[in-house]
């Protein structure tokens, strides 16, 4: 028992001596000068790393353009989106139940507010159609901010919310708005031919979709709205829209709809993304 106590006291004494040795004035095995040298080394080392990081970021920022991305790793064909989106790209409502489609109407009103004719006249130009609105820079002199072409809400006619403030939802003939995702510098057509949208039912639903009406006529994204120069360079850019009105869709059943872009310069969906240039959604109109 006495030997065990002696060993314990010896071990405790060695530990205390390692932490602070009063004879050599060493802290954890090192003198004050040794600890000072180590601290100076790591201070210089980490300051050097921080300096390298700052220098690298500075050089990288010099290569970036505030108005145009240096590199664009995007698909050749942009994606598409609809409004109103609904839950998981599903538009379902009952004609007789106002609360079932009131949210869709509110969504469309909010989305289309920047397209009001009065606002467009004040902020954007009345451009000649069927040709690109090219606004090149003059060497190092930037032509910014770049102008944008008007897309007036009334161009959507029956789906503008002007003549029918319920966008057809109160009568079972709903309107769905379609837009192409923005891609800087994209030229979606040639030879004066604008890209256009076409919609149809998927699979066995072809007999359920009924006739469709497109606004603007033929469902075109006119060339005058391209190219897009970016949010910072083209502050007032108004994205063109196409409205699709379902005139006689089958009631009380799900209809799978697919809309796609047709263009003589944009490729169809690739293997990387089969939904590039198209959007699919489900539509259901209940009669009661």
CSV table of C-alpha atoms in Angstrom, one decimal:
chain,number,residue,atom,x,y,z
A,1,UNK,CA,0.0,0.0,0.0
A,2,UNK,CA,2.8,2.4,0.9
A,3,UNK,CA,4.6,1.6,-2.5
A,4,UNK,CA,1.3,2.5,-4.3
A,5,UNK,CA,1.1,5.9,-2.6
A,6,UNK,CA,4.7,6.7,-3.3
A,7,UNK,CA,4.2,5.9,-7.0
A,8,UNK,CA,1.1,8.1,-7.1
A,9,UNK,CA,3.0,11.0,-5.5
A,10,UNK,CA,5.8,10.5,-7.9
A,11,UNK,CA,3.5,10.6,-10.9
A,12,UNK,CA,1.7,13.7,-9.7
A,13,UNK,CA,5.0,15.4,-9.1
A,14,UNK,CA,6.3,14.6,-12.6
A,15,UNK,CA,3.1,16.0,-14.1
A,16,UNK,CA,3.3,19.2,-12.1
A,17,UNK,CA,7.0,19.6,-13.1
A,18,UNK,CA,6.1,19.1,-16.8
A,19,UNK,CA,3.5,21.8,-16.7
A,20,UNK,CA,5.8,24.2,-14.8
A,21,UNK,CA,9.4,23.5,-13.9
A,22,UNK,CA,10.6,26.1,-11.3
A,23,UNK,CA,14.2,25.0,-11.7
A,24,UNK,CA,14.5,25.6,-15.4
A,25,UNK,CA,11.5,28.0,-15.7
A,26,UNK,CA,10.0,25.9,-18.5
A,27,UNK,CA,6.3,25.9,-19.2
A,28,UNK,CA,5.2,22.5,-20.7
A,29,UNK,CA,8.8,21.7,-21.7
A,30,UNK,CA,9.6,25.1,-23.3
A,31,UNK,CA,11.2,28.3,-22.1
A,32,UNK,CA,9.6,31.7,-22.6
A,33,UNK,CA,11.9,32.4,-25.6
A,34,UNK,CA,11.0,29.1,-27.2
A,35,UNK,CA,7.3,29.8,-26.9
A,36,UNK,CA,7.8,33.3,-28.2
A,37,UNK,CA,9.6,32.0,-31.3
A,38,UNK,CA,6.8,29.5,-32.0
A,39,UNK,CA,4.1,32.2,-31.6
A,40,UNK,CA,6.0,34.6,-34.0
A,41,UNK,CA,6.4,31.7,-36.5
A,42,UNK,CA,2.7,30.9,-36.6
A,43,UNK,CA,1.7,34.6,-36.6
A,44,UNK,CA,3.9,35.2,-39.7
A,45,UNK,CA,2.7,31.9,-41.3
A,46,UNK,CA,-1.0,32.7,-41.0
A,47,UNK,CA,-0.5,36.3,-42.0
A,48,UNK,CA,1.2,35.0,-45.1
A,49,UNK,CA,-1.7,32.6,-45.9
A,50,UNK,CA,-4.2,35.5,-45.3
A,51,UNK,CA,-2.2,37.7,-47.6
A,52,UNK,CA,-2.1,35.0,-50.3
A,53,UNK,CA,-5.9,34.6,-50.0
A,54,UNK,CA,-6.6,38.3,-50.3
A,55,UNK,CA,-4.2,38.6,-53.3
A,56,UNK,CA,-5.9,35.6,-55.0
A,57,UNK,CA,-9.4,37.1,-54.5
A,58,UNK,CA,-8.2,40.5,-55.7
A,59,UNK,CA,-6.8,39.0,-58.9
A,60,UNK,CA,-9.9,36.9,-59.5
A,61,UNK,CA,-12.2,40.0,-59.0
A,62,UNK,CA,-10.1,41.9,-61.6
A,63,UNK,CA,-11.2,39.2,-64.2
A,64,UNK,CA,-14.9,39.7,-63.5
A,65,UNK,CA,-17.2,42.0,-65.3
A,66,UNK,CA,-19.9,43.8,-63.3
A,67,UNK,CA,-22.3,43.6,-66.3
A,68,UNK,CA,-21.5,40.3,-68.0
A,69,UNK,CA,-20.4,36.9,-66.6
A,70,UNK,CA,-16.9,35.9,-67.6
A,71,UNK,CA,-18.0,32.3,-68.0
A,72,UNK,CA,-21.5,31.0,-68.8
A,73,UNK,CA,-21.9,27.3,-68.1
A,74,UNK,CA,-25.5,27.0,-69.1
A,75,UNK,CA,-27.6,24.7,-71.2
A,76,UNK,CA,-28.0,25.7,-74.9
A,77,UNK,CA,-31.7,25.9,-74.5
A,78,UNK,CA,-33.1,27.8,-71.5
A,79,UNK,CA,-35.8,26.4,-69.1
A,80,UNK,CA,-39.4,27.5,-69.0
A,81,UNK,CA,-41.7,28.3,-66.1
A,82,UNK,CA,-45.4,29.0,-65.7
A,83,UNK,CA,-47.5,31.4,-63.7
A,84,UNK,CA,-49.5,30.7,-61.6
A,85,UNK,CA,-47.3,27.8,-60.4
A,86,UNK,CA,-49.6,26.2,-57.9
A,87,UNK,CA,-48.3,23.4,-55.7
A,88,UNK,CA,-45.6,21.3,-57.5
A,89,UNK,CA,-46.6,22.7,-60.9
A,90,UNK,CA,-50.2,21.6,-60.4
A,91,UNK,CA,-53.2,23.9,-61.1
A,92,UNK,CA,-56.4,22.5,-59.6
A,93,UNK,CA,-59.6,24.4,-58.8
A,94,UNK,CA,-63.3,24.2,-58.7
A,95,UNK,CA,-65.2,26.7,-60.9
A,96,UNK,CA,-68.0,27.1,-58.3
A,97,UNK,CA,-65.6,27.6,-55.3
A,98,UNK,CA,-64.1,31.1,-55.5
A,99,UNK,CA,-61.6,30.4,-52.8
A,100,UNK,CA,-60.1,27.5,-54.8
A,101,UNK,CA,-58.9,29.8,-57.6
A,102,UNK,CA,-58.8,33.2,-55.9
A,103,UNK,CA,-55.1,32.6,-55.0
A,104,UNK,CA,-54.3,32.0,-58.7
A,105,UNK,CA,-55.9,35.3,-59.7
A,106,UNK,CA,-54.0,37.2,-57.0
A,107,UNK,CA,-50.7,35.5,-58.1
A,108,UNK,CA,-51.3,36.6,-61.7
A,109,UNK,CA,-52.3,40.1,-60.7
A,110,UNK,CA,-49.1,40.5,-58.7
A,111,UNK,CA,-46.9,39.0,-61.4
A,112,UNK,CA,-48.4,41.2,-64.2
A,113,UNK,CA,-48.3,44.5,-62.3
A,114,UNK,CA,-45.0,45.6,-63.9
A,115,UNK,CA,-46.5,44.9,-67.3
A,116,UNK,CA,-49.2,47.6,-66.9
A,117,UNK,CA,-49.4,49.7,-70.1
A,118,UNK,CA,-49.0,53.0,-68.2
A,119,UNK,CA,-45.8,51.8,-66.6
A,120,UNK,CA,-44.3,50.3,-69.8
A,121,UNK,CA,-44.9,53.5,-71.7
A,122,UNK,CA,-42.9,55.5,-69.1
A,123,UNK,CA,-40.0,53.1,-68.7
A,124,UNK,CA,-39.5,51.2,-72.0
A,125,UNK,CA,-39.3,51.8,-75.8
A,126,UNK,CA,-41.7,51.1,-78.5
A,127,UNK,CA,-39.4,48.9,-80.6
A,128,UNK,CA,-39.9,47.7,-84.2
A,129,UNK,CA,-40.9,44.0,-84.1
A,130,UNK,CA,-39.3,40.9,-85.6
A,131,UNK,CA,-35.7,42.1,-85.2
A,132,UNK,CA,-33.1,42.0,-82.4
A,133,UNK,CA,-32.6,45.1,-80.3
A,134,UNK,CA,-28.8,45.2,-80.4
A,135,UNK,CA,-27.1,47.7,-78.2
A,136,UNK,CA,-23.4,47.3,-78.5
A,137,UNK,CA,-20.7,49.0,-76.4
A,138,UNK,CA,-18.2,51.3,-78.0
A,139,UNK,CA,-14.9,49.7,-77.1
A,140,UNK,CA,-14.2,50.5,-73.5
A,141,UNK,CA,-17.2,52.9,-73.3
A,142,UNK,CA,-20.2,51.0,-72.1
A,143,UNK,CA,-23.6,51.7,-73.4
A,144,UNK,CA,-25.3,51.5,-70.0
A,145,UNK,CA,-28.0,51.4,-68.9
A,146,UNK,CA,-29.4,49.7,-71.9
A,147,UNK,CA,-32.9,50.3,-73.0
A,148,UNK,CA,-35.7,47.7,-73.1
A,149,UNK,CA,-38.7,47.1,-75.3
A,150,UNK,CA,-42.3,47.5,-74.1
A,151,UNK,CA,-44.3,44.4,-73.3
A,152,UNK,CA,-47.7,45.7,-72.6
A,153,UNK,CA,-50.1,43.8,-70.5
A,154,UNK,CA,-52.9,44.3,-73.0
A,155,UNK,CA,-50.9,42.2,-75.5
A,156,UNK,CA,-52.1,39.1,-73.6
A,157,UNK,CA,-55.7,40.1,-74.6
A,158,UNK,CA,-58.1,37.6,-72.9
A,159,UNK,CA,-55.4,36.6,-70.4
A,160,UNK,CA,-54.4,40.1,-69.5
A,161,UNK,CA,-56.7,40.4,-66.6
A,162,UNK,CA,-58.1,43.6,-68.1
A,163,UNK,CA,-61.2,42.4,-70.0
A,164,UNK,CA,-61.6,39.4,-67.7
A,165,UNK,CA,-60.2,40.1,-64.2
A,166,UNK,CA,-60.5,36.5,-63.3
A,167,UNK,CA,-58.3,35.2,-66.1
A,168,UNK,CA,-60.9,32.7,-67.2
A,169,UNK,CA,-60.9,30.8,-63.9
A,170,UNK,CA,-64.4,31.7,-63.0
A,171,UNK,CA,-65.7,30.2,-66.2
A,172,UNK,CA,-63.5,27.1,-66.3
A,173,UNK,CA,-61.3,28.5,-69.1
A,174,UNK,CA,-58.1,29.2,-67.2
A,175,UNK,CA,-55.1,31.2,-68.5
A,176,UNK,CA,-51.6,30.0,-67.9
A,177,UNK,CA,-48.6,32.3,-68.5
A,178,UNK,CA,-45.3,31.0,-69.8
A,179,UNK,CA,-41.9,32.6,-69.7
A,180,UNK,CA,-38.4,31.6,-70.8
A,181,UNK,CA,-35.6,31.8,-68.3
A,182,UNK,CA,-33.3,34.7,-68.9
A,183,UNK,CA,-29.9,34.0,-70.6
A,184,UNK,CA,-27.5,36.8,-71.2
A,185,UNK,CA,-26.7,37.2,-74.9
A,186,UNK,CA,-29.1,34.5,-76.1
A,187,UNK,CA,-30.4,34.9,-79.7
A,188,UNK,CA,-33.4,32.6,-80.0
A,189,UNK,CA,-34.2,33.0,-83.6
A,190,UNK,CA,-32.9,33.9,-87.1
A,191,UNK,CA,-34.1,35.1,-90.4
A,192,UNK,CA,-36.8,37.2,-88.7
A,193,UNK,CA,-38.5,34.1,-87.2
A,194,UNK,CA,-39.4,34.5,-83.6
A,195,UNK,CA,-39.5,31.4,-81.3
A,196,UNK,CA,-43.0,30.3,-80.4
A,197,UNK,CA,-44.7,28.2,-77.7
A,198,UNK,CA,-46.9,25.2,-78.4
A,199,UNK,CA,-48.7,23.2,-75.8
A,200,UNK,CA,-50.3,19.8,-75.9
A,201,UNK,CA,-51.5,16.9,-73.7
A,202,UNK,CA,-49.1,14.2,-72.7
A,203,UNK,CA,-49.8,10.5,-73.3
A,204,UNK,CA,-53.5,9.5,-73.2
A,205,UNK,CA,-54.7,12.9,-72.2
A,206,UNK,CA,-54.8,14.2,-75.8
A,207,UNK,CA,-58.6,14.0,-76.0
A,208,UNK,CA,-59.0,15.9,-72.7
A,209,UNK,CA,-57.2,19.1,-73.4
A,210,UNK,CA,-59.5,20.7,-75.9
A,211,UNK,CA,-58.7,23.8,-78.1
A,212,UNK,CA,-56.2,26.4,-77.0
A,213,UNK,CA,-55.8,30.1,-77.6
A,214,UNK,CA,-52.4,31.8,-77.5
A,215,UNK,CA,-51.6,35.4,-76.7
A,216,UNK,CA,-49.8,37.2,-78.3
A,217,UNK,CA,-51.0,35.6,-81.5
A,218,UNK,CA,-49.2,32.4,-82.4
A,219,UNK,CA,-47.6,32.3,-79.0
A,220,UNK,CA,-44.4,34.1,-80.1
A,221,UNK,CA,-41.6,35.5,-78.0
A,222,UNK,CA,-40.8,38.4,-80.4
A,223,UNK,CA,-37.1,38.9,-81.4
A,224,UNK,CA,-37.2,42.5,-80.3
A,225,UNK,CA,-36.9,41.4,-76.6
A,226,UNK,CA,-33.5,39.9,-77.3
A,227,UNK,CA,-30.6,39.8,-76.6
A,228,UNK,CA,-30.9,40.2,-72.8
A,229,UNK,CA,-27.9,42.1,-71.4
A,230,UNK,CA,-28.2,41.3,-67.7
A,231,UNK,CA,-30.1,42.7,-64.7
A,232,UNK,CA,-27.5,45.4,-63.9
A,233,UNK,CA,-27.0,46.6,-67.5
A,234,UNK,CA,-30.7,46.4,-68.5
A,235,UNK,CA,-32.4,47.6,-65.4
A,236,UNK,CA,-35.9,48.0,-66.9
A,237,UNK,CA,-35.9,44.8,-68.9
A,238,UNK,CA,-39.4,43.3,-69.2
A,239,UNK,CA,-39.4,39.6,-69.9
A,240,UNK,CA,-41.8,38.6,-72.8
A,241,UNK,CA,-44.7,36.3,-71.9
A,242,UNK,CA,-47.0,33.9,-73.7
A,243,UNK,CA,-50.4,33.2,-72.4
A,244,UNK,CA,-52.3,29.9,-73.1
A,245,UNK,CA,-56.0,29.8,-72.6
A,246,UNK,CA,-57.7,26.4,-72.2
A,247,UNK,CA,-61.0,26.9,-73.9
A,248,UNK,CA,-62.7,23.5,-73.3
A,249,UNK,CA,-60.6,21.3,-71.1
A,250,UNK,CA,-62.3,18.1,-69.8
A,251,UNK,CA,-63.8,18.6,-66.3
A,252,UNK,CA,-63.2,16.6,-63.2
A,253,UNK,CA,-60.1,14.9,-64.5
A,254,UNK,CA,-56.4,15.4,-64.4
A,255,UNK,CA,-54.8,16.6,-67.6
A,256,UNK,CA,-51.0,16.4,-68.0
A,257,UNK,CA,-49.9,19.3,-70.2
A,258,UNK,CA,-46.5,20.0,-71.8
A,259,UNK,CA,-45.5,23.3,-73.4
A,260,UNK,CA,-42.3,23.7,-75.3
A,261,UNK,CA,-40.4,26.3,-77.2
A,262,UNK,CA,-40.0,26.0,-81.0
A,263,UNK,CA,-37.1,27.9,-82.5
A,264,UNK,CA,-34.8,27.6,-85.5
A,265,UNK,CA,-31.7,28.2,-83.3
A,266,UNK,CA,-32.6,26.6,-80.0
A,267,UNK,CA,-32.1,22.8,-79.7
A,268,UNK,CA,-34.6,20.4,-78.3
A,269,UNK,CA,-34.1,19.0,-74.8
A,270,UNK,CA,-30.6,17.4,-74.5
A,271,UNK,CA,-29.6,14.2,-72.7
A,272,UNK,CA,-28.3,16.5,-69.8
A,273,UNK,CA,-31.7,18.0,-69.3
A,274,UNK,CA,-34.7,16.6,-71.2
A,275,UNK,CA,-36.8,19.4,-69.8
A,276,UNK,CA,-34.7,22.2,-71.3
A,277,UNK,CA,-37.0,24.4,-73.4
A,278,UNK,CA,-40.2,22.9,-72.1
A,279,UNK,CA,-42.3,22.7,-69.0
A,280,UNK,CA,-44.9,20.1,-67.8
A,281,UNK,CA,-47.7,20.7,-65.4
A,282,UNK,CA,-51.0,19.2,-64.3
A,283,UNK,CA,-54.3,20.9,-64.9
A,284,UNK,CA,-57.6,19.9,-63.2
A,285,UNK,CA,-60.8,21.9,-63.5
A,286,UNK,CA,-63.7,20.7,-61.4
A,287,UNK,CA,-67.3,21.5,-62.2
A,288,UNK,CA,-68.6,21.4,-58.7
